[in-house]
PDB file of C-alpha atoms in Angstrom:
ATOM      1  CA  MET A   1       1.427  25.746   3.394  1.00 39.00           C
ATOM      2  CA  ASP A   2       1.338  23.396   0.136  1.00 51.00           C
ATOM      3  CA  ILE A   3       0.669  19.805   0.576  1.00 54.00           C
ATOM      4  CA  TYR A   4       4.063  19.039  -1.062  1.00 64.00           C
ATOM      5  CA  GLN A   5       6.956  20.922  -2.524  1.00 78.00           C
ATOM      6  CA  THR A   6       9.193  19.600  -5.288  1.00 83.00           C
ATOM      7  CA  LYS A   7      13.057  20.035  -6.096  1.00 85.00           C
ATOM      8  CA  TYR A   8      15.292  18.881  -8.963  1.00 83.00           C
ATOM      9  CA  LEU A   9      12.610  16.921 -10.912  1.00 87.00           C
ATOM     10  CA  GLU A  10      14.070  18.146 -14.203  1.00 87.00           C
ATOM     11  CA  LYS A  11      17.140  15.981 -13.617  1.00 86.00           C
ATOM     12  CA  LEU A  12      15.293  13.062 -14.709  1.00 89.00           C
ATOM     13  CA  LYS A  13      12.468  14.545 -16.807  1.00 86.00           C
ATOM     14  CA  GLY A  14      11.763  12.327 -19.978  1.00 83.00           C
ATOM     15  CA  SER A  15      14.388   9.713 -18.883  1.00 84.00           C
ATOM     16  CA  ARG A  16      11.989   6.852 -19.531  1.00 89.00           C
ATOM     17  CA  PRO A  17      13.537   4.014 -17.398  1.00 91.00           C
ATOM     18  CA  ASP A  18      12.386   0.639 -18.490  1.00 90.00           C
ATOM     19  CA  ARG A  19      12.661  -0.889 -14.858  1.00 92.00           C
ATOM     20  CA  LEU A  20      11.070   0.761 -11.829  1.00 95.00           C
ATOM     21  CA  ILE A  21      11.988  -0.079  -8.227  1.00 96.00           C
ATOM     22  CA  ILE A  22       9.875   1.475  -5.584  1.00 97.00           C
ATOM     23  CA  CYS A  23      11.078   1.041  -1.952  1.00 97.00           C
ATOM     24  CA  GLY A  24       8.600   1.805   1.061  1.00 97.00           C
ATOM     25  CA  MET A  25       7.694   0.212   4.127  1.00 96.00           C
ATOM     26  CA  GLY A  26       4.310   0.163   5.933  1.00 92.00           C
ATOM     27  CA  GLY A  27       2.045   2.938   4.890  1.00 91.00           C
ATOM     28  CA  SER A  28       4.637   4.479   2.798  1.00 94.00           C
ATOM     29  CA  GLY A  29       4.753   1.218   0.918  1.00 95.00           C
ATOM     30  CA  LEU A  30       1.097   1.569  -0.203  1.00 95.00           C
ATOM     31  CA  PRO A  31       1.576   4.039  -3.157  1.00 96.00           C
ATOM     32  CA  GLY A  32       3.843   1.906  -4.968  1.00 97.00           C
ATOM     33  CA  GLU A  33       1.564  -1.161  -4.558  1.00 97.00           C
ATOM     34  CA  ILE A  34      -1.354   0.873  -6.107  1.00 97.00           C
ATOM     35  CA  ILE A  35       0.807   2.058  -8.968  1.00 97.00           C
ATOM     36  CA  ASP A  36       1.687  -1.623  -9.682  1.00 97.00           C
ATOM     37  CA  THR A  37      -1.935  -2.616  -9.391  1.00 97.00           C
ATOM     38  CA  PHE A  38      -3.010  -0.001 -11.976  1.00 97.00           C
ATOM     39  CA  LYS A  39       0.193  -0.206 -14.237  1.00 95.00           C
ATOM     40  CA  THR A  40      -1.979  -0.861 -17.328  1.00 95.00           C
ATOM     41  CA  GLU A  41      -4.641   1.702 -16.861  1.00 95.00           C
ATOM     42  CA  LEU A  42      -1.632   4.192 -16.300  1.00 95.00           C
ATOM     43  CA  GLY A  43       0.146   2.894 -19.341  1.00 95.00           C
ATOM     44  CA  ILE A  44       3.075   1.872 -17.555  1.00 95.00           C
ATOM     45  CA  THR A  45       5.350  -0.513 -19.729  1.00 93.00           C
ATOM     46  CA  SER A  46       8.151  -0.683 -17.293  1.00 92.00           C
ATOM     47  CA  GLU A  47       8.952  -3.661 -15.246  1.00 93.00           C
ATOM     48  CA  ILE A  48       7.934  -2.874 -11.546  1.00 95.00           C
ATOM     49  CA  THR A  49       9.527  -4.239  -8.528  1.00 95.00           C
ATOM     50  CA  ILE A  50       7.972  -3.362  -4.943  1.00 97.00           C
ATOM     51  CA  TRP A  51      10.771  -3.550  -2.329  1.00 97.00           C
ATOM     52  CA  LYS A  52      10.099  -3.837   1.381  1.00 97.00           C
ATOM     53  CA  ASP A  53      13.415  -4.682   3.115  1.00 96.00           C
ATOM     54  CA  TYR A  54      16.963  -3.398   3.834  1.00 96.00           C
ATOM     55  CA  GLY A  55      19.389  -2.769   0.985  1.00 95.00           C
ATOM     56  CA  LEU A  56      18.224  -3.689  -2.602  1.00 94.00           C
ATOM     57  CA  PRO A  57      17.096  -6.952  -4.361  1.00 91.00           C
ATOM     58  CA  GLN A  58      20.030  -9.330  -4.629  1.00 77.00           C
ATOM     59  CA  ASP A  59      19.811  -9.106  -8.515  1.00 66.00           C
ATOM     60  CA  GLU A  60      20.329  -5.313  -8.208  1.00 63.00           C
ATOM     61  CA  ALA A  61      23.494  -5.913  -6.083  1.00 56.00           C
ATOM     62  CA  GLN A  62      24.965  -8.604  -8.331  1.00 56.00           C
ATOM     63  CA  SER A  63      24.250  -6.569 -11.606  1.00 58.00           C
ATOM     64  CA  ALA A  64      24.268  -3.075 -10.478  1.00 53.00           C
ATOM     65  CA  LYS A  65      26.358  -1.855 -13.332  1.00 53.00           C
ATOM     66  CA  ARG A  66      24.192  -3.083 -16.010  1.00 50.00           C
ATOM     67  CA  LYS A  67      20.815  -2.136 -14.413  1.00 50.00           C
ATOM     68  CA  ALA A  68      21.861   1.359 -13.354  1.00 52.00           C
ATOM     69  CA  GLN A  69      21.494   2.621 -17.135  1.00 61.00           C
ATOM     70  CA  ASN A  70      17.770   1.846 -17.168  1.00 85.00           C
ATOM     71  CA  THR A  71      16.313   1.427 -13.788  1.00 92.00           C
ATOM     72  CA  LEU A  72      14.587   4.253 -11.671  1.00 94.00           C
ATOM     73  CA  TYR A  73      14.617   3.655  -7.981  1.00 96.00           C
ATOM     74  CA  VAL A  74      12.068   5.626  -5.943  1.00 97.00           C
ATOM     75  CA  PHE A  75      12.257   5.834  -2.214  1.00 98.00           C
ATOM     76  CA  VAL A  76       8.988   6.669  -0.154  1.00 97.00           C
ATOM     77  CA  SER A  77       9.144   7.457   3.628  1.00 96.00           C
ATOM     78  CA  PHE A  78       6.499   9.501   5.270  1.00 94.00           C
ATOM     79  CA  SER A  79       8.581  10.078   8.333  1.00 92.00           C
ATOM     80  CA  GLY A  80      11.815  10.309   6.306  1.00 94.00           C
ATOM     81  CA  ASP A  81      13.465   8.252   9.123  1.00 93.00           C
ATOM     82  CA  THR A  82      12.435   4.634   8.080  1.00 95.00           C
ATOM     83  CA  GLU A  83      15.433   2.612   8.732  1.00 95.00           C
ATOM     84  CA  GLU A  84      14.847   0.204   5.763  1.00 97.00           C
ATOM     85  CA  THR A  85      14.174   2.791   3.210  1.00 98.00           C
ATOM     86  CA  ILE A  86      17.436   4.825   4.224  1.00 97.00           C
ATOM     87  CA  SER A  87      19.371   1.657   3.855  1.00 97.00           C
ATOM     88  CA  SER A  88      17.997   1.034   0.422  1.00 97.00           C
ATOM     89  CA  LEU A  89      18.614   4.752  -0.761  1.00 97.00           C
ATOM     90  CA  LYS A  90      22.256   4.394   0.453  1.00 96.00           C
ATOM     91  CA  ALA A  91      22.596   1.181  -1.495  1.00 95.00           C
ATOM     92  CA  ALA A  92      21.247   2.748  -4.671  1.00 95.00           C
ATOM     93  CA  LEU A  93      23.699   5.756  -4.291  1.00 95.00           C
ATOM     94  CA  LYS A  94      26.491   3.306  -4.451  1.00 93.00           C
ATOM     95  CA  ILE A  95      25.474   2.372  -7.965  1.00 91.00           C
ATOM     96  CA  LYS A  96      27.184   4.716 -10.746  1.00 87.00           C
ATOM     97  CA  ASN A  97      24.847   7.046 -12.562  1.00 88.00           C
ATOM     98  CA  ALA A  98      21.707   5.325 -10.590  1.00 91.00           C
ATOM     99  CA  LYS A  99      18.399   7.164 -11.407  1.00 93.00           C
ATOM    100  CA  VAL A 100      17.035   7.982  -7.910  1.00 96.00           C
ATOM    101  CA  ALA A 101      14.073   9.974  -6.492  1.00 96.00           C
ATOM    102  CA  VAL A 102      12.601  10.523  -3.090  1.00 97.00           C
ATOM    103  CA  ILE A 103       9.141  11.067  -1.677  1.00 96.00           C
ATOM    104  CA  THR A 104       9.274  12.120   2.124  1.00 96.00           C
ATOM    105  CA  GLY A 105       7.971  14.183   4.781  1.00 94.00           C
ATOM    106  CA  GLY A 106      11.222  15.240   6.034  1.00 92.00           C
ATOM    107  CA  GLY A 107      13.816  13.416   8.279  1.00 94.00           C
ATOM    108  CA  GLU A 108      17.029  11.727   7.083  1.00 96.00           C
ATOM    109  CA  LEU A 109      15.711  11.023   3.810  1.00 97.00           C
ATOM    110  CA  LYS A 110      15.059  14.551   2.884  1.00 96.00           C
ATOM    111  CA  LYS A 111      18.690  15.441   4.148  1.00 97.00           C
ATOM    112  CA  ILE A 112      20.255  12.726   1.943  1.00 97.00           C
ATOM    113  CA  ALA A 113      18.200  13.721  -1.041  1.00 96.00           C
ATOM    114  CA  GLU A 114      19.060  17.501  -0.675  1.00 95.00           C
ATOM    115  CA  THR A 115      22.779  16.681  -0.120  1.00 96.00           C
ATOM    116  CA  HIS A 116      22.938  14.722  -3.382  1.00 95.00           C
ATOM    117  CA  LYS A 117      20.301  16.965  -5.270  1.00 95.00           C
ATOM    118  CA  LEU A 118      18.002  14.062  -6.049  1.00 95.00           C
ATOM    119  CA  PRO A 119      14.599  14.655  -7.546  1.00 95.00           C
ATOM    120  CA  LEU A 120      12.634  15.207  -4.413  1.00 95.00           C
ATOM    121  CA  ALA A 121       8.961  15.547  -3.230  1.00 94.00           C
ATOM    122  CA  VAL A 122       8.635  16.802   0.297  1.00 93.00           C
ATOM    123  CA  ILE A 123       5.122  16.216   1.809  1.00 91.00           C
ATOM    124  CA  ASN A 124       3.516  18.365   4.522  1.00 86.00           C
ATOM    125  CA  ARG A 125       3.036  15.919   7.394  1.00 81.00           C
ATOM    126  CA  ASP A 126       0.804  18.133   9.408  1.00 79.00           C
ATOM    127  CA  SER A 127      -1.148  15.859  11.707  1.00 73.00           C
ATOM    128  CA  LEU A 128      -1.435  12.984   9.386  1.00 79.00           C
ATOM    129  CA  THR A 129      -0.053   9.422   9.557  1.00 82.00           C
ATOM    130  CA  SER A 130       1.435   7.586   6.610  1.00 84.00           C
ATOM    131  CA  ARG A 131      -1.769   5.472   6.009  1.00 84.00           C
ATOM    132  CA  GLU A 132      -3.935   8.580   6.025  1.00 84.00           C
ATOM    133  CA  ALA A 133      -1.420  10.238   3.393  1.00 88.00           C
ATOM    134  CA  THR A 134      -1.915   7.405   0.856  1.00 92.00           C
ATOM    135  CA  ALA A 135      -3.749   9.414  -1.628  1.00 91.00           C
ATOM    136  CA  ILE A 136      -1.370  12.355  -1.355  1.00 91.00           C
ATOM    137  CA  MET A 137       1.738  10.072  -1.802  1.00 93.00           C
ATOM    138  CA  PHE A 138       0.172   8.347  -4.494  1.00 94.00           C
ATOM    139  CA  THR A 139      -0.500  11.608  -6.443  1.00 92.00           C
ATOM    140  CA  LYS A 140       2.969  12.808  -6.027  1.00 93.00           C
ATOM    141  CA  LEU A 141       4.369   9.417  -7.287  1.00 95.00           C
ATOM    142  CA  VAL A 142       2.212   9.656 -10.092  1.00 94.00           C
ATOM    143  CA  GLU A 143       3.159  13.156 -11.025  1.00 92.00           C
ATOM    144  CA  MET A 144       6.939  12.079 -10.627  1.00 93.00           C
ATOM    145  CA  LEU A 145       6.816   9.107 -12.807  1.00 94.00           C
ATOM    146  CA  GLU A 146       4.693  11.049 -15.580  1.00 93.00           C
ATOM    147  CA  SER A 147       7.453  13.697 -15.648  1.00 91.00           C
ATOM    148  CA  PHE A 148      10.097  10.877 -15.902  1.00 92.00           C
ATOM    149  CA  GLY A 149       8.210   9.304 -18.881  1.00 91.00           C
ATOM    150  CA  VAL A 150       7.125   6.110 -17.025  1.00 93.00           C
ATOM    151  CA  ILE A 151       3.439   6.981 -17.085  1.00 93.00           C
ATOM    152  CA  SER A 152       1.536   7.784 -20.163  1.00 89.00           C
ATOM    153  CA  ARG A 153      -2.067   8.287 -18.657  1.00 89.00           C
ATOM    154  CA  THR A 154      -3.115   9.734 -15.440  1.00 86.00           C
ATOM    155  CA  LEU A 155      -6.316   8.889 -13.381  1.00 89.00           C
ATOM    156  CA  PRO A 156      -8.043  11.236 -11.104  1.00 88.00           C
ATOM    157  CA  ILE A 157      -8.625   9.886  -7.630  1.00 92.00           C
ATOM    158  CA  PRO A 158     -12.287  10.204  -6.616  1.00 91.00           C
ATOM    159  CA  LYS A 159     -13.225  12.147  -3.627  1.00 89.00           C
ATOM    160  CA  PRO A 160     -14.482  10.400  -0.411  1.00 88.00           C
ATOM    161  CA  LYS A 161     -18.201   9.925   0.021  1.00 88.00           C
ATOM    162  CA  ASN A 162     -19.982   8.910   3.218  1.00 90.00           C
ATOM    163  CA  TYR A 163     -19.380   5.370   4.129  1.00 93.00           C
ATOM    164  CA  LYS A 164     -20.383   5.565   7.722  1.00 93.00           C
ATOM    165  CA  LYS A 165     -23.515   3.204   7.274  1.00 95.00           C
ATOM    166  CA  SER A 166     -21.351   0.389   5.357  1.00 96.00           C
ATOM    167  CA  ALA A 167     -18.432   1.019   7.671  1.00 97.00           C
ATOM    168  CA  ALA A 168     -20.553   0.403  10.719  1.00 98.00           C
ATOM    169  CA  ASN A 169     -22.066  -2.822   9.347  1.00 98.00           C
ATOM    170  CA  ILE A 170     -18.475  -4.123   8.743  1.00 98.00           C
ATOM    171  CA  MET A 171     -17.406  -3.046  12.181  1.00 98.00           C
ATOM    172  CA  ARG A 172     -20.201  -4.775  13.771  1.00 97.00           C
ATOM    173  CA  PHE A 173     -19.400  -8.038  11.748  1.00 98.00           C
ATOM    174  CA  ILE A 174     -15.761  -7.831  13.035  1.00 97.00           C
ATOM    175  CA  ASP A 175     -16.583  -7.039  16.646  1.00 94.00           C
ATOM    176  CA  LYS A 176     -14.070  -8.818  18.747  1.00 93.00           C
ATOM    177  CA  GLY A 177     -13.005 -10.965  16.141  1.00 96.00           C
ATOM    178  CA  ILE A 178      -9.950 -11.397  13.701  1.00 96.00           C
ATOM    179  CA  PRO A 179     -10.791 -10.070  10.188  1.00 98.00           C
ATOM    180  CA  LEU A 180      -9.456 -12.088   7.238  1.00 98.00           C
ATOM    181  CA  MET A 181      -9.653 -10.132   3.844  1.00 98.00           C
ATOM    182  CA  TYR A 182     -10.228 -12.225   0.650  1.00 99.00           C
ATOM    183  CA  THR A 183      -9.979 -10.961  -2.745  1.00 99.00           C
ATOM    184  CA  SER A 184      -9.055 -11.719  -6.386  1.00 98.00           C
ATOM    185  CA  HIS A 185      -5.364 -11.313  -7.265  1.00 97.00           C
ATOM    186  CA  GLN A 186      -6.236  -7.731  -8.882  1.00 96.00           C
ATOM    187  CA  LEU A 187      -7.477  -6.534  -5.449  1.00 98.00           C
ATOM    188  CA  LYS A 188      -4.592  -7.950  -3.299  1.00 97.00           C
ATOM    189  CA  SER A 189      -3.219  -4.335  -2.589  1.00 97.00           C
ATOM    190  CA  LEU A 190      -6.531  -3.190  -1.397  1.00 98.00           C
ATOM    191  CA  ALA A 191      -6.807  -6.264   0.927  1.00 98.00           C
ATOM    192  CA  HIS A 192      -3.336  -5.245   2.212  1.00 97.00           C
ATOM    193  CA  ILE A 193      -4.394  -1.630   2.601  1.00 97.00           C
ATOM    194  CA  TRP A 194      -7.283  -2.928   4.773  1.00 98.00           C
ATOM    195  CA  LYS A 195      -4.928  -5.125   6.927  1.00 98.00           C
ATOM    196  CA  VAL A 196      -2.750  -2.056   7.548  1.00 96.00           C
ATOM    197  CA  LEU A 197      -5.562   0.292   8.390  1.00 97.00           C
ATOM    198  CA  LEU A 198      -7.072  -2.114  10.918  1.00 98.00           C
ATOM    199  CA  ASN A 199      -3.815  -3.173  12.474  1.00 97.00           C
ATOM    200  CA  GLU A 200      -2.395   0.393  12.936  1.00 95.00           C
ATOM    201  CA  THR A 201      -5.593   2.604  13.185  1.00 96.00           C
ATOM    202  CA  ALA A 202      -7.933   0.149  15.061  1.00 96.00           C
ATOM    203  CA  LYS A 203      -5.168  -2.026  16.812  1.00 97.00           C
ATOM    204  CA  VAL A 204      -6.796  -5.068  15.459  1.00 96.00           C
ATOM    205  CA  PRO A 205      -4.865  -8.290  14.098  1.00 97.00           C
ATOM    206  CA  ALA A 206      -5.890  -8.641  10.523  1.00 98.00           C
ATOM    207  CA  PHE A 207      -4.860 -10.948   7.723  1.00 98.00           C
ATOM    208  CA  GLU A 208      -5.252 -11.196   3.938  1.00 98.00           C
ATOM    209  CA  ASN A 209      -5.282 -13.898   1.250  1.00 98.00           C
ATOM    210  CA  GLU A 210      -6.264 -14.007  -2.284  1.00 98.00           C
ATOM    211  CA  LEU A 211      -8.397 -16.471  -4.578  1.00 98.00           C
ATOM    212  CA  PRO A 212      -7.516 -18.851  -5.879  1.00 97.00           C
ATOM    213  CA  GLU A 213      -4.553 -19.636  -3.613  1.00 97.00           C
ATOM    214  CA  LEU A 214      -6.409 -19.535  -0.329  1.00 96.00           C
ATOM    215  CA  ASP A 215      -8.394 -22.465  -1.982  1.00 97.00           C
ATOM    216  CA  HIS A 216      -5.629 -24.646  -1.678  1.00 97.00           C
ATOM    217  CA  ASN A 217      -4.694 -23.907   2.161  1.00 96.00           C
ATOM    218  CA  GLU A 218      -6.607 -21.429   4.334  1.00 95.00           C
ATOM    219  CA  ILE A 219      -9.969 -22.704   3.585  1.00 95.00           C
ATOM    220  CA  ALA A 220      -8.912 -25.936   5.383  1.00 95.00           C
ATOM    221  CA  SER A 221      -8.302 -23.893   8.790  1.00 93.00           C
ATOM    222  CA  TYR A 222     -12.282 -23.331   9.036  1.00 94.00           C
ATOM    223  CA  GLU A 223     -12.484 -26.850  10.098  1.00 92.00           C
ATOM    224  CA  SER A 224     -11.474 -25.855  13.579  1.00 87.00           C
ATOM    225  CA  ARG A 225     -10.749 -22.795  15.767  1.00 78.00           C
ATOM    226  CA  LEU A 226     -13.517 -20.717  14.425  1.00 84.00           C
ATOM    227  CA  ALA A 227     -14.670 -18.620  17.238  1.00 86.00           C
ATOM    228  CA  LEU A 228     -12.482 -15.366  16.254  1.00 92.00           C
ATOM    229  CA  LEU A 229     -12.377 -15.620  12.606  1.00 94.00           C
ATOM    230  CA  ARG A 230     -14.267 -12.952  10.452  1.00 97.00           C
ATOM    231  CA  PRO A 231     -13.949 -13.766   6.752  1.00 98.00           C
ATOM    232  CA  ILE A 232     -14.558 -10.763   4.624  1.00 99.00           C
ATOM    233  CA  PHE A 233     -14.771 -11.108   0.866  1.00 99.00           C
ATOM    234  CA  ILE A 234     -14.140  -7.796  -1.055  1.00 99.00           C
ATOM    235  CA  GLU A 235     -15.439  -8.387  -4.702  1.00 99.00           C
ATOM    236  CA  ASP A 236     -14.981  -6.187  -7.901  1.00 98.00           C
ATOM    237  CA  PRO A 237     -17.487  -6.421 -10.890  1.00 98.00           C
ATOM    238  CA  SER A 238     -14.305  -7.066 -13.139  1.00 97.00           C
ATOM    239  CA  ASP A 239     -13.143  -9.994 -11.123  1.00 98.00           C
ATOM    240  CA  PRO A 240     -12.532 -12.980 -13.589  1.00 97.00           C
ATOM    241  CA  PRO A 241     -15.684 -15.167 -14.032  1.00 98.00           C
ATOM    242  CA  ILE A 242     -13.760 -18.229 -12.859  1.00 98.00           C
ATOM    243  CA  ILE A 243     -12.661 -16.304  -9.619  1.00 98.00           C
ATOM    244  CA  LYS A 244     -16.216 -15.091  -8.968  1.00 98.00           C
ATOM    245  CA  LYS A 245     -17.191 -18.997  -9.303  1.00 98.00           C
ATOM    246  CA  ARG A 246     -14.613 -20.056  -6.842  1.00 98.00           C
ATOM    247  CA  ALA A 247     -15.450 -17.119  -4.421  1.00 98.00           C
ATOM    248  CA  ASN A 248     -19.265 -18.140  -4.419  1.00 98.00           C
ATOM    249  CA  LEU A 249     -18.260 -21.689  -3.558  1.00 98.00           C
ATOM    250  CA  THR A 250     -15.641 -20.816  -1.022  1.00 98.00           C
ATOM    251  CA  LYS A 251     -18.145 -18.580   0.613  1.00 98.00           C
ATOM    252  CA  LYS A 252     -20.594 -21.406   0.756  1.00 97.00           C
ATOM    253  CA  ILE A 253     -17.944 -23.743   2.383  1.00 97.00           C
ATOM    254  CA  ILE A 254     -16.535 -21.308   4.914  1.00 96.00           C
ATOM    255  CA  LYS A 255     -20.208 -20.251   5.866  1.00 96.00           C
ATOM    256  CA  GLY A 256     -21.135 -23.727   6.286  1.00 95.00           C
ATOM    257  CA  LEU A 257     -18.301 -24.298   8.561  1.00 94.00           C
ATOM    258  CA  SER A 258     -18.051 -21.031  10.615  1.00 92.00           C
ATOM    259  CA  GLY A 259     -21.671 -19.804  10.189  1.00 93.00           C
ATOM    260  CA  ARG A 260     -20.432 -16.325   9.099  1.00 95.00           C
ATOM    261  CA  THR A 261     -19.063 -14.491   6.094  1.00 97.00           C
ATOM    262  CA  LEU A 262     -19.409 -10.859   5.023  1.00 98.00           C
ATOM    263  CA  VAL A 263     -19.219  -9.584   1.327  1.00 98.00           C
ATOM    264  CA  VAL A 264     -18.081  -6.136   0.538  1.00 98.00           C
ATOM    265  CA  LYS A 265     -19.033  -5.233  -3.150  1.00 98.00           C
ATOM    266  CA  LEU A 266     -17.063  -2.339  -4.496  1.00 97.00           C
ATOM    267  CA  SER A 267     -18.965   0.359  -6.413  1.00 95.00           C
ATOM    268  CA  GLY A 268     -17.861   3.155  -8.980  1.00 95.00           C
ATOM    269  CA  LYS A 269     -17.709   3.911 -12.490  1.00 94.00           C
ATOM    270  CA  ASN A 270     -14.443   1.989 -13.144  1.00 95.00           C
ATOM    271  CA  ARG A 271     -12.094  -0.314 -11.534  1.00 96.00           C
ATOM    272  CA  PHE A 272      -9.830   2.657 -10.337  1.00 96.00           C
ATOM    273  CA  GLU A 273     -12.739   4.548  -8.710  1.00 96.00           C
ATOM    274  CA  ARG A 274     -14.089   1.435  -7.088  1.00 97.00           C
ATOM    275  CA  PHE A 275     -10.544   0.554  -5.723  1.00 98.00           C
ATOM    276  CA  TRP A 276     -10.438   4.110  -4.116  1.00 97.00           C
ATOM    277  CA  ASN A 277     -13.802   3.880  -2.599  1.00 97.00           C
ATOM    278  CA  GLY A 278     -12.645   0.500  -1.160  1.00 98.00           C
ATOM    279  CA  VAL A 279      -9.645   2.467   0.439  1.00 97.00           C
ATOM    280  CA  TYR A 280     -11.902   4.927   2.008  1.00 96.00           C
ATOM    281  CA  LEU A 281     -14.475   2.422   3.351  1.00 98.00           C
ATOM    282  CA  GLY A 282     -11.395   0.631   4.904  1.00 97.00           C
ATOM    283  CA  GLU A 283     -10.283   3.892   6.504  1.00 96.00           C
ATOM    284  CA  GLU A 284     -13.771   4.566   7.831  1.00 96.00           C
ATOM    285  CA  THR A 285     -14.225   1.161   9.231  1.00 98.00           C
ATOM    286  CA  ALA A 286     -10.819   1.236  11.073  1.00 97.00           C
ATOM    287  CA  THR A 287     -11.622   4.568  12.408  1.00 96.00           C
ATOM    288  CA  LEU A 288     -14.947   3.445  13.788  1.00 97.00           C
ATOM    289  CA  LEU A 289     -13.629   0.219  15.337  1.00 97.00           C
ATOM    290  CA  ALA A 290     -10.890   2.456  16.937  1.00 96.00           C
ATOM    291  CA  ALA A 291     -13.434   4.513  18.559  1.00 96.00           C
ATOM    292  CA  LYS A 292     -15.492   1.483  19.644  1.00 96.00           C
ATOM    293  CA  GLU A 293     -12.413  -0.031  21.152  1.00 94.00           C
ATOM    294  CA  LYS A 294     -11.425   3.237  22.718  1.00 96.00           C
ATOM    295  CA  VAL A 295      -7.852   3.297  21.207  1.00 95.00           C
ATOM    296  CA  ASP A 296      -6.037   6.090  19.800  1.00 93.00           C
ATOM    297  CA  PRO A 297      -6.276   5.927  16.022  1.00 90.00           C
ATOM    298  CA  LYS A 298      -3.196   7.760  15.456  1.00 89.00           C
ATOM    299  CA  ARG A 299      -0.685   6.657  17.844  1.00 88.00           C
ATOM    300  CA  THR A 300       1.150   3.166  17.399  1.00 89.00           C
ATOM    301  CA  LYS A 301       3.066   2.717  20.751  1.00 90.00           C
ATOM    302  CA  SER A 302       4.277  -0.627  19.825  1.00 92.00           C
ATOM    303  CA  ILE A 303       6.028   0.643  16.367  1.00 89.00           C
ATOM    304  CA  ASP A 304       7.267   3.594  18.190  1.00 87.00           C
ATOM    305  CA  THR A 305       9.051   1.523  21.024  1.00 91.00           C
ATOM    306  CA  LEU A 306      10.439  -0.891  18.400  1.00 90.00           C
ATOM    307  CA  LYS A 307      11.939   2.085  16.456  1.00 87.00           C
ATOM    308  CA  ALA A 308      13.434   3.542  19.454  1.00 87.00           C
ATOM    309  CA  TRP A 309      15.045   0.192  20.492  1.00 90.00           C
ATOM    310  CA  LEU A 310      16.476  -0.073  17.044  1.00 86.00           C
ATOM    311  CA  LYS A 311      18.075   3.245  17.458  1.00 81.00           C
ATOM    312  CA  LYS A 312      19.882   2.315  20.558  1.00 82.00           C
ATOM    313  CA  ARG A 313      21.518  -0.998  19.287  1.00 74.00           C
TER     314      ARG A 313
END
């Protein structure tokens, strides 16, 4: 079976919207974050809003008539049954002449899209989880946006390499602790991807922050309660010089207080390739940690339980 199938894309071909709202929760929200991270490299001039909630942003509701003419709404849900994303799609469909597209693996979102003949990409879920399908969903989102005239340049996603040695080192550093991912602003979406992977795959509490913001608050937390903290600095060669300087000083202070830091230096020919190498490294780390902790890397019982309770309300 094909990885994905498309329908009705011609309805928005060359529409060239000047505003883009991408709605998606959890792993299904990651492709939109990556699009936003690399909007310059992709030649995107449209304003981008990433939405992770019910309904639509407040300004959309207040000025829907004006925005409907130049805004593209894209709804991404791997399961197709994400409550928040369905709510957002229904809100968009109330806007007259709204430009709407859907990427999903099936479920209610697919039914709604087919009923309204919306531009649609249906992904073969097979045995994947949403976080494992990040590259597939990102690729389809790029193809959609290119067709609609939003993207003027495409970037090939690099193939995964062998990251087991590096991932094993990170796994040993995390051990029984709580990983804290620190990056520059340009890598904040990568830090979030690592958090998602560690939370869902390895069932490990994990958090993220970015420089320089963490130097104004979180750095002070290392003055106490250090036993479980595992600070991980993810760095790219293209990080701004002032951020590199701050990172070095921050690492020095945190290591002096906690006795530990880990630096992950991304490698690759360009920023996009290095980013995806970082994604693959995060995936491998989370998988190894799940095996070490003897937890099911695919099943998320607490998330499934919460969804079941919400359906009964």
